[in-house]
XYZ file of N, CA and C in Angstrom:
483
model
N 64.503 -16.120 120.697
C 63.594 -16.001 121.822
C 62.155 -15.838 121.383
N 61.931 -15.352 120.179
C 60.559 -15.078 119.727
C 59.718 -16.354 119.670
N 60.405 -17.524 119.572
C 59.642 -18.768 119.545
C 59.220 -19.190 120.946
N 59.767 -18.542 121.981
C 59.420 -18.872 123.356
C 58.904 -17.619 124.051
N 57.771 -17.140 123.596
C 57.180 -15.928 124.170
C 56.384 -16.299 125.420
N 57.085 -16.531 126.508
C 56.414 -16.860 127.761
C 57.147 -16.189 128.907
N 56.453 -16.093 130.036
C 57.056 -15.456 131.206
C 58.174 -16.298 131.802
N 58.362 -17.519 131.302
C 59.447 -18.378 131.774
C 60.732 -18.188 130.978
N 60.675 -17.414 129.908
C 61.853 -17.177 129.070
C 62.536 -15.879 129.497
N 63.745 -15.991 130.007
C 64.492 -14.806 130.442
C 64.740 -13.857 129.276
N 65.039 -14.408 128.085
C 65.261 -13.562 126.911
C 64.007 -12.766 126.557
N 62.859 -13.423 126.626
C 61.606 -12.738 126.303
C 61.304 -11.650 127.333
N 61.504 -11.942 128.604
C 61.276 -10.944 129.654
C 62.195 -9.744 129.440
N 63.453 -9.993 129.137
C 64.394 -8.888 128.884
C 63.969 -8.067 127.675
N 63.456 -8.731 126.637
C 62.945 -8.032 125.467
C 61.778 -7.120 125.858
N 60.825 -7.638 126.629
C 59.656 -6.853 127.041
C 60.034 -5.694 127.957
N 61.096 -5.857 128.699
C 61.519 -4.787 129.605
C 62.007 -3.554 128.847
N 62.279 -3.693 127.550
C 62.602 -2.508 126.740
C 61.432 -1.529 126.743
N 60.225 -2.054 126.926
C 59.034 -1.215 127.065
C 58.675 -1.031 128.541
N 58.737 -2.108 129.306
C 58.268 -2.077 130.695
C 59.056 -1.109 131.568
N 60.370 -1.065 131.416
C 61.183 -0.194 132.283
C 60.901 1.297 132.065
N 60.811 1.782 130.818
C 60.422 3.196 130.654
C 59.018 3.483 131.198
N 58.110 2.498 131.077
C 56.758 2.685 131.618
C 56.828 2.775 133.137
N 57.632 1.906 133.761
C 57.745 1.900 135.220
C 58.154 3.277 135.748
N 59.048 3.954 135.028
C 59.510 5.278 135.458
C 58.390 6.313 135.460
N 57.340 6.054 134.708
C 56.243 7.015 134.548
C 55.016 6.651 135.392
N 55.088 5.594 136.178
C 53.897 5.030 136.798
C 53.374 5.732 138.054
N 54.072 6.684 138.608
C 53.575 7.306 139.829
C 52.184 7.889 139.595
N 51.233 7.423 140.396
C 49.854 7.885 140.261
C 49.010 7.040 139.312
N 49.627 6.106 138.644
C 48.898 5.209 137.743
C 48.740 3.860 138.424
N 47.544 3.301 138.344
C 47.261 2.095 139.111
C 47.010 0.845 138.282
N 46.298 0.969 137.168
C 45.923 -0.234 136.435
C 46.155 -0.063 134.944
N 46.738 -1.096 134.357
C 47.024 -1.066 132.935
C 46.404 -2.228 132.198
N 46.505 -2.140 130.892
C 46.022 -3.186 129.995
C 47.153 -3.534 129.040
N 47.421 -4.815 128.891
C 48.366 -5.273 127.876
C 47.529 -5.642 126.663
N 47.476 -4.720 125.709
C 46.641 -4.880 124.516
C 47.458 -5.598 123.450
N 47.065 -6.853 123.177
C 47.827 -7.699 122.265
C 48.815 -8.548 123.046
N 48.359 -9.109 124.147
C 49.223 -9.828 125.083
C 49.872 -11.073 124.474
N 49.278 -11.618 123.421
C 49.847 -12.795 122.778
C 49.535 -14.082 123.520
N 50.044 -15.203 123.020
C 49.696 -16.504 123.591
C 50.318 -16.772 124.958
N 51.431 -16.128 125.257
C 52.102 -16.337 126.543
C 52.353 -15.020 127.230
N 51.294 -14.383 127.755
C 51.469 -13.052 128.315
C 52.492 -13.057 129.447
N 53.284 -11.994 129.474
C 54.316 -11.885 130.501
C 54.361 -10.494 131.129
N 53.825 -9.487 130.432
C 53.844 -8.133 130.983
C 53.138 -8.087 132.330
N 52.036 -8.818 132.465
C 51.319 -8.804 133.738
C 52.208 -9.283 134.875
N 53.050 -10.280 134.627
C 53.956 -10.789 135.661
C 55.037 -9.756 136.005
N 55.571 -9.091 134.987
C 56.584 -8.057 135.216
C 56.015 -6.958 136.100
N 54.829 -6.464 135.754
C 54.228 -5.357 136.491
C 53.718 -5.798 137.863
N 53.300 -7.052 137.983
C 52.847 -7.555 139.276
C 53.990 -7.487 140.298
N 55.217 -7.757 139.854
C 56.380 -7.641 140.741
C 56.534 -6.215 141.263
N 56.042 -5.237 140.517
C 56.130 -3.826 140.900
C 54.865 -3.342 141.614
N 53.929 -4.275 141.876
C 52.697 -3.923 142.570
C 51.658 -3.243 141.702
N 51.772 -3.413 140.401
C 50.848 -2.784 139.449
C 50.038 -3.876 138.752
N 48.733 -3.668 138.668
C 47.850 -4.626 138.009
C 47.785 -4.347 136.511
N 48.003 -5.379 135.714
C 47.874 -5.287 134.262
C 46.964 -6.424 133.801
N 45.900 -6.060 133.100
C 44.987 -7.044 132.518
C 45.502 -7.450 131.145
N 45.210 -8.668 130.748
C 45.617 -9.165 129.430
C 44.440 -9.154 128.478
N 44.668 -8.568 127.304
C 43.680 -8.659 126.226
C 44.417 -8.983 124.937
N 43.882 -9.921 124.210
C 44.377 -10.256 122.882
C 43.179 -10.774 122.093
N 42.950 -10.255 120.887
C 41.761 -10.672 120.141
C 41.747 -12.159 119.795
N 42.891 -12.816 119.814
C 42.968 -14.236 119.479
C 43.140 -15.129 120.702
N 43.987 -14.726 121.641
C 44.345 -15.595 122.760
C 43.603 -15.272 124.051
N 43.260 -14.019 124.276
C 42.537 -13.585 125.475
C 41.454 -12.592 125.068
N 40.429 -13.068 124.325
C 39.434 -12.140 123.773
C 38.322 -11.749 124.753
N 38.683 -11.505 126.005
C 37.712 -11.138 127.027
C 37.258 -9.691 126.799
N 36.088 -9.540 126.190
C 35.559 -8.209 125.850
C 35.298 -7.355 127.084
N 35.187 -7.986 128.248
C 34.992 -7.244 129.490
C 36.139 -6.254 129.721
N 37.343 -6.616 129.280
C 38.493 -5.730 129.437
C 38.418 -4.505 128.523
N 37.528 -4.552 127.540
C 37.372 -3.423 126.626
C 36.212 -2.517 127.037
N 35.662 -2.762 128.218
C 34.529 -1.974 128.698
C 34.882 -1.093 129.879
N 36.162 -0.978 130.190
C 36.574 -0.125 131.297
C 37.676 0.805 130.844
N 38.090 1.702 131.707
C 39.135 2.682 131.390
C 40.402 2.332 132.160
N 41.549 2.641 131.549
C 42.851 2.296 132.129
C 43.720 3.536 132.279
N 44.633 3.447 133.247
C 45.618 4.505 133.445
C 46.674 4.465 132.351
N 47.007 3.252 131.912
C 47.984 3.091 130.839
C 47.679 1.815 130.071
N 48.099 1.816 128.815
C 47.934 0.644 127.952
C 49.282 0.325 127.344
N 49.649 -0.949 127.406
C 50.876 -1.442 126.801
C 50.532 -2.046 125.451
N 51.323 -1.735 124.472
C 51.103 -2.250 123.122
C 52.479 -2.665 122.591
N 52.915 -3.843 123.012
C 54.263 -4.310 122.713
C 54.265 -5.239 121.510
N 54.925 -4.796 120.433
C 55.007 -5.602 119.213
C 53.611 -6.039 118.761
N 52.687 -5.080 118.781
C 51.289 -5.345 118.433
C 50.795 -4.450 117.305
N 51.180 -3.175 117.328
C 50.634 -2.206 116.372
C 50.902 -2.592 114.924
N 51.995 -3.287 114.668
C 52.303 -3.704 113.300
C 51.341 -4.782 112.789
N 50.531 -5.343 113.680
C 49.546 -6.359 113.295
C 48.143 -5.769 113.092
N 48.001 -4.456 113.256
C 46.692 -3.810 113.108
C 46.296 -3.753 111.633
N 45.243 -4.459 111.282
C 44.707 -4.363 109.925
C 44.007 -3.032 109.707
N 43.427 -2.494 110.776
C 42.703 -1.227 110.699
C 43.247 -0.296 111.791
N 44.424 0.294 111.565
C 45.066 1.085 112.614
C 44.207 2.240 113.127
N 43.473 2.907 112.257
C 42.624 4.017 112.706
C 41.619 3.523 113.746
N 40.969 2.424 113.461
C 39.987 1.856 114.387
C 40.654 1.442 115.703
N 41.822 0.819 115.610
C 42.531 0.362 116.807
C 42.965 1.533 117.687
N 43.540 2.572 117.074
C 43.987 3.715 117.875
C 42.809 4.475 118.481
N 41.677 4.522 117.801
C 40.475 5.124 118.392
C 40.003 4.306 119.589
N 40.026 2.984 119.461
C 39.649 2.119 120.574
C 40.584 2.358 121.765
N 41.885 2.373 121.507
C 42.854 2.602 122.580
C 42.639 3.968 123.229
N 42.345 4.965 122.413
C 42.044 6.308 122.924
C 40.865 6.245 123.890
N 39.823 5.537 123.506
C 38.616 5.446 124.330
C 38.813 4.593 125.575
N 39.804 3.717 125.584
C 40.080 2.881 126.754
C 40.926 3.594 127.800
N 41.535 4.714 127.427
C 42.398 5.442 128.351
C 41.616 6.463 129.174
N 41.952 6.541 130.457
C 41.424 7.608 131.299
C 42.055 8.923 130.849
N 41.438 10.030 131.242
C 42.043 11.333 130.993
C 43.434 11.345 131.621
N 44.412 11.812 130.890
C 45.826 11.842 131.274
C 46.475 10.469 131.315
N 45.752 9.442 130.837
C 46.348 8.124 130.709
C 47.298 8.111 129.528
N 48.084 7.033 129.420
C 49.033 6.990 128.310
C 49.106 5.608 127.673
N 49.418 5.646 126.399
C 49.629 4.446 125.594
C 51.127 4.312 125.381
N 51.659 3.135 125.686
C 53.082 2.855 125.494
C 53.203 1.821 124.376
N 53.810 2.235 123.263
C 53.914 1.388 122.076
C 55.376 1.017 121.855
N 55.605 -0.275 121.596
C 56.920 -0.710 121.152
C 56.737 -1.422 119.815
N 57.345 -0.842 118.791
C 57.329 -1.416 117.455
C 58.567 -0.909 116.728
N 59.049 -1.646 115.780
C 60.206 -1.170 115.017
C 59.776 0.001 114.156
N 60.537 1.076 114.229
C 60.214 2.294 113.496
C 61.032 2.371 112.219
N 60.348 2.682 111.142
C 61.014 2.853 109.853
C 61.604 4.259 109.799
N 62.769 4.367 109.217
C 63.345 5.692 108.991
C 63.654 5.849 107.513
N 63.732 7.088 107.066
C 63.868 7.387 105.638
C 65.203 6.934 105.054
N 66.177 6.649 105.894
C 67.473 6.186 105.383
C 67.413 4.740 104.901
N 66.354 4.044 105.276
C 66.189 2.638 104.895
C 65.177 2.547 103.758
N 65.551 1.856 102.696
C 64.584 1.627 101.617
C 63.518 0.677 102.154
N 62.276 1.112 102.027
C 61.183 0.356 102.639
C 61.175 -1.093 102.169
N 61.319 -1.322 100.879
C 61.245 -2.688 100.365
C 62.451 -3.543 100.765
N 63.468 -2.913 101.356
C 64.630 -3.666 101.827
C 64.690 -3.753 103.355
N 63.718 -3.191 104.012
C 63.660 -3.205 105.472
C 63.249 -4.590 105.942
N 64.019 -5.184 106.819
C 63.770 -6.555 107.274
C 62.395 -6.729 107.909
N 61.851 -5.671 108.496
C 60.593 -5.761 109.239
C 59.396 -6.054 108.338
N 59.488 -5.678 107.069
C 58.367 -5.927 106.147
C 58.313 -7.378 105.691
N 59.345 -8.150 105.973
C 59.377 -9.549 105.543
C 58.531 -10.469 106.406
N 58.082 -10.002 107.545
C 57.194 -10.792 108.398
C 55.784 -10.641 107.841
N 55.221 -11.723 107.348
C 53.906 -11.641 106.687
C 52.774 -11.260 107.634
N 53.002 -11.327 108.940
C 51.959 -10.902 109.883
C 51.997 -9.394 110.131
N 53.042 -8.721 109.665
C 53.145 -7.266 109.816
C 52.423 -6.601 108.647
N 51.374 -5.870 108.985
C 50.543 -5.255 107.948
C 50.478 -3.731 108.058
N 50.968 -3.178 109.175
C 51.010 -1.732 109.377
C 52.408 -1.365 109.843
N 52.897 -0.234 109.341
C 54.264 0.177 109.643
C 54.264 1.636 110.063
N 55.196 1.969 110.955
C 55.199 3.277 111.584
C 56.593 3.887 111.556
N 56.600 5.201 111.593
C 57.824 5.976 111.757
C 57.534 6.977 112.874
N 58.545 7.731 113.278
C 58.286 8.778 114.263
C 57.247 9.758 113.721
N 57.337 10.062 112.429
C 56.378 10.993 111.818
C 54.957 10.463 111.913
N 54.777 9.149 111.815
C 53.445 8.551 111.950
C 52.887 8.829 113.339
N 53.719 8.652 114.360
C 53.244 8.874 115.724
C 53.001 10.356 116.012
N 53.754 11.217 115.391
C 53.477 12.657 115.508
C 52.101 12.947 114.911
N 51.811 12.362 113.754
C 50.516 12.557 113.108
C 49.388 12.012 113.989
N 49.558 10.788 114.515
C 48.536 10.180 115.385
C 48.297 11.067 116.602
N 49.376 11.589 117.178
C 49.226 12.423 118.382
C 48.447 13.706 118.061
N 48.689 14.301 116.912
C 47.935 15.505 116.529
C 46.473 15.154 116.270
N 46.247 14.060 115.599
C 44.893 13.623 115.259
C 44.055 13.391 116.518
N 44.629 12.716 117.523
C 43.879 12.375 118.726
C 44.105 13.379 119.875
N 44.866 14.442 119.588
C 45.159 15.471 120.596
C 45.899 14.874 121.792
N 46.864 14.033 121.487
C 47.727 13.424 122.486
C 49.076 14.128 122.474
N 49.805 13.965 123.560
C 51.201 14.403 123.623
C 52.042 13.158 123.331
N 53.039 13.315 122.486
C 53.870 12.162 122.175
C 55.291 12.403 122.652
N 55.969 11.297 122.966
C 57.383 11.372 123.313
C 58.055 10.054 122.973
N 59.291 10.169 122.545
C 60.085 8.966 122.310
C 60.682 8.584 123.663
N 60.400 7.361 124.115
C 60.796 6.942 125.456
C 61.916 5.911 125.445
N 62.406 5.558 124.267
C 63.463 4.572 124.140
C 63.553 4.131 122.700
N 64.466 3.221 122.412
C 64.588 2.734 121.045
C 63.320 1.971 120.667
N 62.633 2.450 119.642
C 61.385 1.863 119.159
C 60.275 1.882 120.208
N 60.347 2.803 121.158
C 59.334 2.951 122.205
C 58.783 4.374 122.148
N 57.468 4.467 122.026
C 56.777 5.743 121.947
C 55.699 5.780 123.026
N 55.606 6.920 123.729
C 54.500 7.163 124.670
C 53.582 8.193 124.046
N 52.292 7.920 124.110
C 51.256 8.848 123.686
C 50.354 9.089 124.881
N 50.310 10.339 125.365
C 49.538 10.668 126.565
C 48.289 11.435 126.185
N 47.172 10.979 126.728
C 45.868 11.569 126.429
C 45.742 12.927 127.100
């Protein structure tokens, strides 16, 4: 399904719902989100539109509309994006600044665990993956930015400002 990352692919939509459904449960009182790293065939906006929630698309390569980086959001979706951050500190600071007070960042990325030898972990074989995370990484990020963190599903982390 990864070769057909579009809102017309049922497999891709089901994959994205691994993040979207836990976010939906938390949306009461939240009105507008940003899909940060939407990719070439954004679909999160369509999923959330069905639920009456507006999600803007931003991607530095496919949707580089800087106007979306000049406002504040109730929530930010970061689905299979954080592993592509060349400068994670800069990216997480940007995401922090894009969130309203009490807003939240929802991240979906494969998490490394200590039982897996890093050099044998399948996720490192993707040459576009340059940053890797574990639960401990997100605990550290949450302390650094004074966020509350929670595991919201398999490979899904919420960070609340």
